[in-house]
Backbone as numpy.savetxt, mean C-alpha at the origin, in Angstrom:
# Nx Ny Nz CAx CAy CAz Cx Cy Cz
7.60 18.76 -6.38 6.29 18.48 -6.48 6.28 17.67 -5.50
5.38 17.34 -4.26 4.88 16.38 -3.59 3.80 15.54 -4.00
4.28 14.19 -4.37 3.20 13.43 -4.86 3.81 11.85 -4.58
2.75 10.95 -4.61 2.90 9.80 -4.76 2.43 8.96 -6.04
3.00 8.12 -6.47 2.24 7.73 -7.86 3.01 6.33 -7.88
1.63 5.69 -8.24 1.08 4.17 -8.38 1.88 3.73 -9.52
1.86 2.23 -9.64 1.90 1.37 -10.83 2.03 0.11 -10.77
1.94 -0.44 -11.62 2.16 -2.05 -11.38 0.60 -3.10 -11.64
-0.49 -2.33 -11.42 -1.93 -3.36 -11.44 -1.81 -3.69 -12.91
-3.08 -4.21 -12.71 -3.40 -5.17 -13.94 -4.21 -6.40 -13.48
-4.38 -6.96 -14.99 -5.67 -8.19 -14.71 -4.72 -9.47 -14.40
-4.93 -10.36 -13.39 -4.07 -11.20 -13.00 -5.32 -12.58 -12.65
-4.89 -13.67 -13.04 -5.78 -15.22 -12.68 -5.50 -15.40 -11.13
-6.88 -15.96 -10.64 -6.52 -16.25 -9.01 -5.51 -17.13 -8.92
-4.72 -16.67 -7.90 -3.42 -17.59 -7.69 -2.26 -17.10 -8.43
-2.15 -15.73 -8.76 -1.30 -15.18 -9.67 -0.58 -14.19 -8.89
0.19 -13.46 -8.85 1.11 -12.37 -8.51 0.91 -11.02 -9.30
1.18 -9.82 -8.28 1.89 -8.59 -8.91 2.50 -7.98 -7.71
3.46 -7.11 -8.24 4.02 -6.28 -7.50 3.75 -4.84 -7.59
3.09 -4.17 -6.75 2.66 -2.73 -7.05 3.83 -1.64 -6.20
4.22 -0.71 -7.08 5.17 0.33 -6.99 4.13 1.64 -6.65
4.92 2.51 -5.78 4.53 3.99 -5.28 5.72 4.27 -5.14
5.89 5.24 -6.00 6.69 6.49 -6.25 6.56 7.83 -5.53
7.67 7.90 -4.37 7.34 9.23 -3.90 8.50 10.39 -4.46
7.79 11.40 -4.67 8.53 12.66 -4.74 8.22 14.12 -4.03
9.09 14.52 -3.68 8.96 15.83 -2.90 9.13 15.50 -1.65
9.29 14.62 -1.25 9.45 13.91 0.55 10.38 12.51 0.20
11.22 12.24 1.55 11.83 10.78 1.26 10.78 10.09 2.10
10.69 8.60 1.88 10.04 7.63 2.32 10.46 7.19 3.74
11.64 7.39 3.79 12.41 6.89 5.19 11.85 8.00 5.98
11.24 8.97 5.79 10.84 10.21 6.79 9.25 9.69 7.24
8.30 9.04 6.72 7.01 8.61 6.89 6.97 7.43 6.85
6.10 7.07 7.36 5.41 5.76 7.28 4.50 5.52 5.83
4.29 4.89 4.83 3.70 4.68 3.84 2.68 3.46 4.01
1.55 3.59 3.50 0.55 2.93 3.48 0.09 2.71 2.45
-0.58 1.15 2.25 -0.99 0.71 0.94 -2.62 0.82 1.19
-3.54 1.11 0.81 -5.21 1.27 0.80 -5.59 0.22 -0.19
-6.70 -0.28 -0.29 -7.63 -0.45 -1.58 -9.03 -0.20 -1.53
-9.69 -0.06 -2.69 -11.35 0.18 -2.42 -11.94 -0.49 -3.81
-12.64 -1.68 -3.39 -13.71 -2.14 -4.30 -14.88 -1.31 -4.41
-15.53 -1.49 -5.50 -16.63 -1.14 -5.85 -17.32 -0.95 -5.02
-18.37 0.05 -4.35 -19.71 -0.19 -3.32 -19.14 -0.42 -1.90
-17.57 -0.84 -1.85 -17.12 -0.44 -0.16 -16.48 0.27 0.06
-16.02 0.63 1.31 -15.20 1.67 2.30 -13.73 1.16 1.57
-12.60 2.44 1.66 -11.43 2.26 1.74 -10.98 1.50 2.99
-9.75 0.61 2.66 -9.37 -0.18 3.22 -8.04 -0.46 3.49
-7.74 -0.31 4.52 -6.13 -0.34 4.64 -5.58 -1.63 4.83
-4.53 -2.10 3.50 -4.22 -3.30 3.65 -2.23 -3.55 4.14
-1.70 -2.68 4.11 -0.28 -3.07 4.65 0.66 -1.67 4.85
1.09 -1.24 5.50 2.18 -0.22 6.08 3.35 -0.50 6.32
4.51 0.23 6.10 5.44 0.13 6.49 6.27 1.86 7.25
6.85 1.25 8.44 7.06 2.59 9.28 7.92 3.40 8.63
8.12 4.72 9.05 9.12 5.81 8.49 10.95 5.06 8.86
10.97 4.38 9.92 12.22 3.92 10.31 12.72 2.62 9.60
11.46 1.92 8.62 11.62 0.69 8.50 12.03 -0.66 8.86
11.44 -0.23 10.34 11.63 -1.64 11.31 10.44 -2.47 11.31
9.01 -1.80 11.03 8.00 -2.47 11.42 6.94 -2.35 9.76
6.46 -3.50 9.76 5.52 -3.74 8.91 4.03 -3.72 9.53
2.76 -3.73 9.04 1.47 -3.71 9.06 0.69 -4.29 8.31
-0.19 -5.21 8.42 -0.71 -6.28 7.75 -2.22 -6.32 8.07
-2.91 -6.08 6.99 -4.72 -6.25 7.84 -4.62 -8.02 7.43
-5.77 -8.66 8.35 -5.51 -9.97 8.41 -5.89 -10.45 7.01
-6.70 -10.68 6.19 -6.88 -10.76 5.10 -6.01 -11.08 4.10
-4.96 -10.25 4.12 -3.94 -10.28 3.36 -2.53 -11.05 4.06
-2.31 -11.08 5.55 -1.18 -11.83 5.68 -0.65 -13.00 5.08
0.22 -13.13 5.35 1.14 -14.28 4.90 1.05 -14.24 2.67
0.21 -13.55 2.30 0.00 -13.56 0.97 0.80 -11.85 0.37
0.82 -10.79 1.12 1.22 -9.53 0.82 2.86 -9.01 1.35
3.59 -8.58 1.30 4.63 -8.20 1.64 4.81 -6.70 1.05
4.77 -5.65 2.08 5.46 -4.04 1.76 6.80 -4.19 2.19
7.77 -3.33 1.44 9.09 -3.35 1.35 9.08 -1.79 0.67
10.55 -1.31 0.79 11.05 -0.28 0.37 12.46 -0.28 -0.36
12.43 0.73 -1.21 14.30 1.11 -1.91 14.12 2.36 -1.02
14.98 2.89 -0.42 15.45 4.19 -0.35 15.97 4.85 -1.35
16.73 4.32 -1.78 17.56 4.84 -3.03 16.67 5.25 -3.87
15.76 4.37 -4.28 14.47 4.95 -5.48 13.36 5.60 -4.93
13.61 5.63 -3.53 12.33 6.47 -2.83 10.92 6.06 -3.13
11.00 4.73 -3.30 9.78 4.10 -3.85 9.35 2.62 -2.59
8.20 2.73 -2.77 8.03 1.36 -1.49 6.99 0.59 -2.59
6.83 -0.73 -2.23 6.47 -1.73 -3.41 5.37 -2.87 -2.20
4.31 -3.11 -3.07 3.85 -4.08 -2.49 3.40 -5.29 -3.20
4.37 -6.52 -2.80 3.94 -7.49 -3.34 2.93 -8.51 -2.98
2.02 -8.98 -3.85 0.87 -9.67 -3.72 1.17 -10.95 -4.62
0.97 -12.08 -3.79 1.27 -13.60 -4.27 -0.41 -14.15 -3.89
-0.47 -15.06 -4.39 -1.75 -15.87 -3.97 -3.24 -14.88 -4.23
-3.42 -14.47 -5.18 -4.19 -13.37 -5.10 -5.43 -13.98 -5.52
-6.22 -13.59 -4.63 -7.58 -13.95 -4.96 -9.27 -12.93 -5.53
-10.11 -13.67 -6.12 -11.00 -12.74 -6.34 -11.40 -11.35 -5.79
-11.47 -11.75 -4.35 -11.60 -10.65 -3.55 -10.93 -9.69 -3.35
-9.33 -9.62 -3.79 -8.64 -8.59 -4.09 -8.75 -7.99 -4.73
-9.71 -7.91 -5.81 -9.83 -6.86 -6.70 -10.22 -5.77 -6.26
-9.83 -4.60 -6.49 -9.47 -3.27 -6.13 -8.76 -2.24 -6.63
-9.21 -0.98 -6.76 -8.33 0.10 -6.72 -6.99 0.38 -5.56
-6.14 -0.09 -5.87 -5.31 0.25 -4.89 -4.27 1.42 -4.88
-3.97 2.14 -3.85 -3.51 3.25 -3.69 -2.02 3.28 -2.49
-1.44 3.95 -2.55 -0.07 4.65 -1.49 -0.89 5.94 -0.81
-0.57 6.04 0.55 -0.47 7.11 1.13 0.56 7.39 2.05
0.54 8.48 2.15 2.13 9.03 3.63 1.24 9.43 4.58
1.95 8.63 5.41 1.22 8.75 6.99 1.78 9.87 7.85
1.46 10.72 7.34 1.69 11.98 7.67 1.39 12.58 8.97
0.27 11.74 9.65 0.00 11.98 11.23 0.12 10.72 11.92
1.15 9.93 11.48 1.46 8.61 12.32 3.04 8.82 13.15
2.73 8.31 14.35 4.18 8.41 14.87 4.16 7.40 15.90
5.57 6.75 15.47 5.95 5.29 16.23 6.20 5.52 17.58
5.89 4.12 17.96 5.24 2.95 17.66 3.69 3.15 16.81
3.42 2.65 15.52 1.79 3.02 15.64 1.05 2.20 15.69
1.09 1.14 16.40 0.12 0.48 17.38 -0.98 0.19 15.79
-2.13 0.07 16.19 -3.61 -0.03 15.57 -3.80 1.34 14.64
-3.12 2.36 15.41 -3.46 3.65 14.38 -2.50 3.51 12.93
-2.09 2.34 12.26 -1.54 2.68 10.99 -2.87 2.41 10.15
-3.88 1.67 10.53 -4.98 1.52 9.58 -5.70 2.65 9.52
-5.96 3.60 10.38 -6.79 4.75 10.34 -6.78 5.76 9.29
-7.81 5.76 8.58 -7.61 7.04 7.28 -6.94 8.29 7.49
-7.24 8.77 9.01 -7.25 10.29 9.19 -5.44 10.62 9.49
-4.72 9.39 9.95 -3.17 9.23 10.23 -2.39 9.59 8.52
-3.03 9.52 7.46 -2.52 9.69 6.46 -2.75 11.07 5.39
-1.95 11.70 4.98 -2.08 13.12 4.40 -1.87 13.40 3.27
-1.54 12.26 2.46 -1.17 12.53 1.13 -1.64 11.07 0.35
-2.29 11.26 -0.78 -2.49 9.85 -1.64 -2.15 9.94 -2.66
-1.98 8.88 -3.47 -1.51 8.79 -4.98 -2.63 8.63 -5.63
-3.02 8.76 -6.94 -4.21 8.36 -7.75 -4.68 6.88 -7.75
-3.92 5.71 -7.63 -4.31 4.32 -7.42 -4.19 3.82 -8.55
-4.20 2.51 -8.66 -3.97 1.54 -9.82 -4.96 0.01 -9.90
-5.50 -0.09 -10.53 -6.51 -1.18 -10.79 -5.70 -2.61 -10.74
-6.35 -3.01 -9.84 -6.09 -4.80 -9.93 -7.44 -5.12 -9.69
-7.09 -6.15 -10.78 -8.01 -7.28 -11.15 -7.84 -8.81 -11.13
-8.85 -9.43 -10.35 -8.19 -11.01 -10.09 -9.30 -11.88 -10.80
-9.47 -12.18 -11.51 -10.23 -12.73 -12.07 -9.67 -14.01 -13.34
-10.57 -14.96 -13.49 -10.26 -16.06 -14.29 -10.83 -15.71 -16.02
């Protein structure tokens, strides 16, 4: 079965850290770019980070640069999002997506929703004191 399953969300205080996992099945994460997205209540879905299929390139939205790191473990077929120095504005449902319509080099296309063809159900991240 081709799917993505996220885990690792939760409640954390401002300044804290979380590591999200995105476990893929039915395809190899080193064959596709994998993006992380988030959606807060009342807001549009926003691309947060992406790792290219080759693993050579990573991409981040300005709001998380220096705080979030995307990585992967090919042997585990899993992509991670390490989130440090979390802020209340990071509160959202985070999901991972497969970039089935991404072609390297991605350029700005990494953040475009229509470049992704499969998404997981998401995991809630709440940053609050």
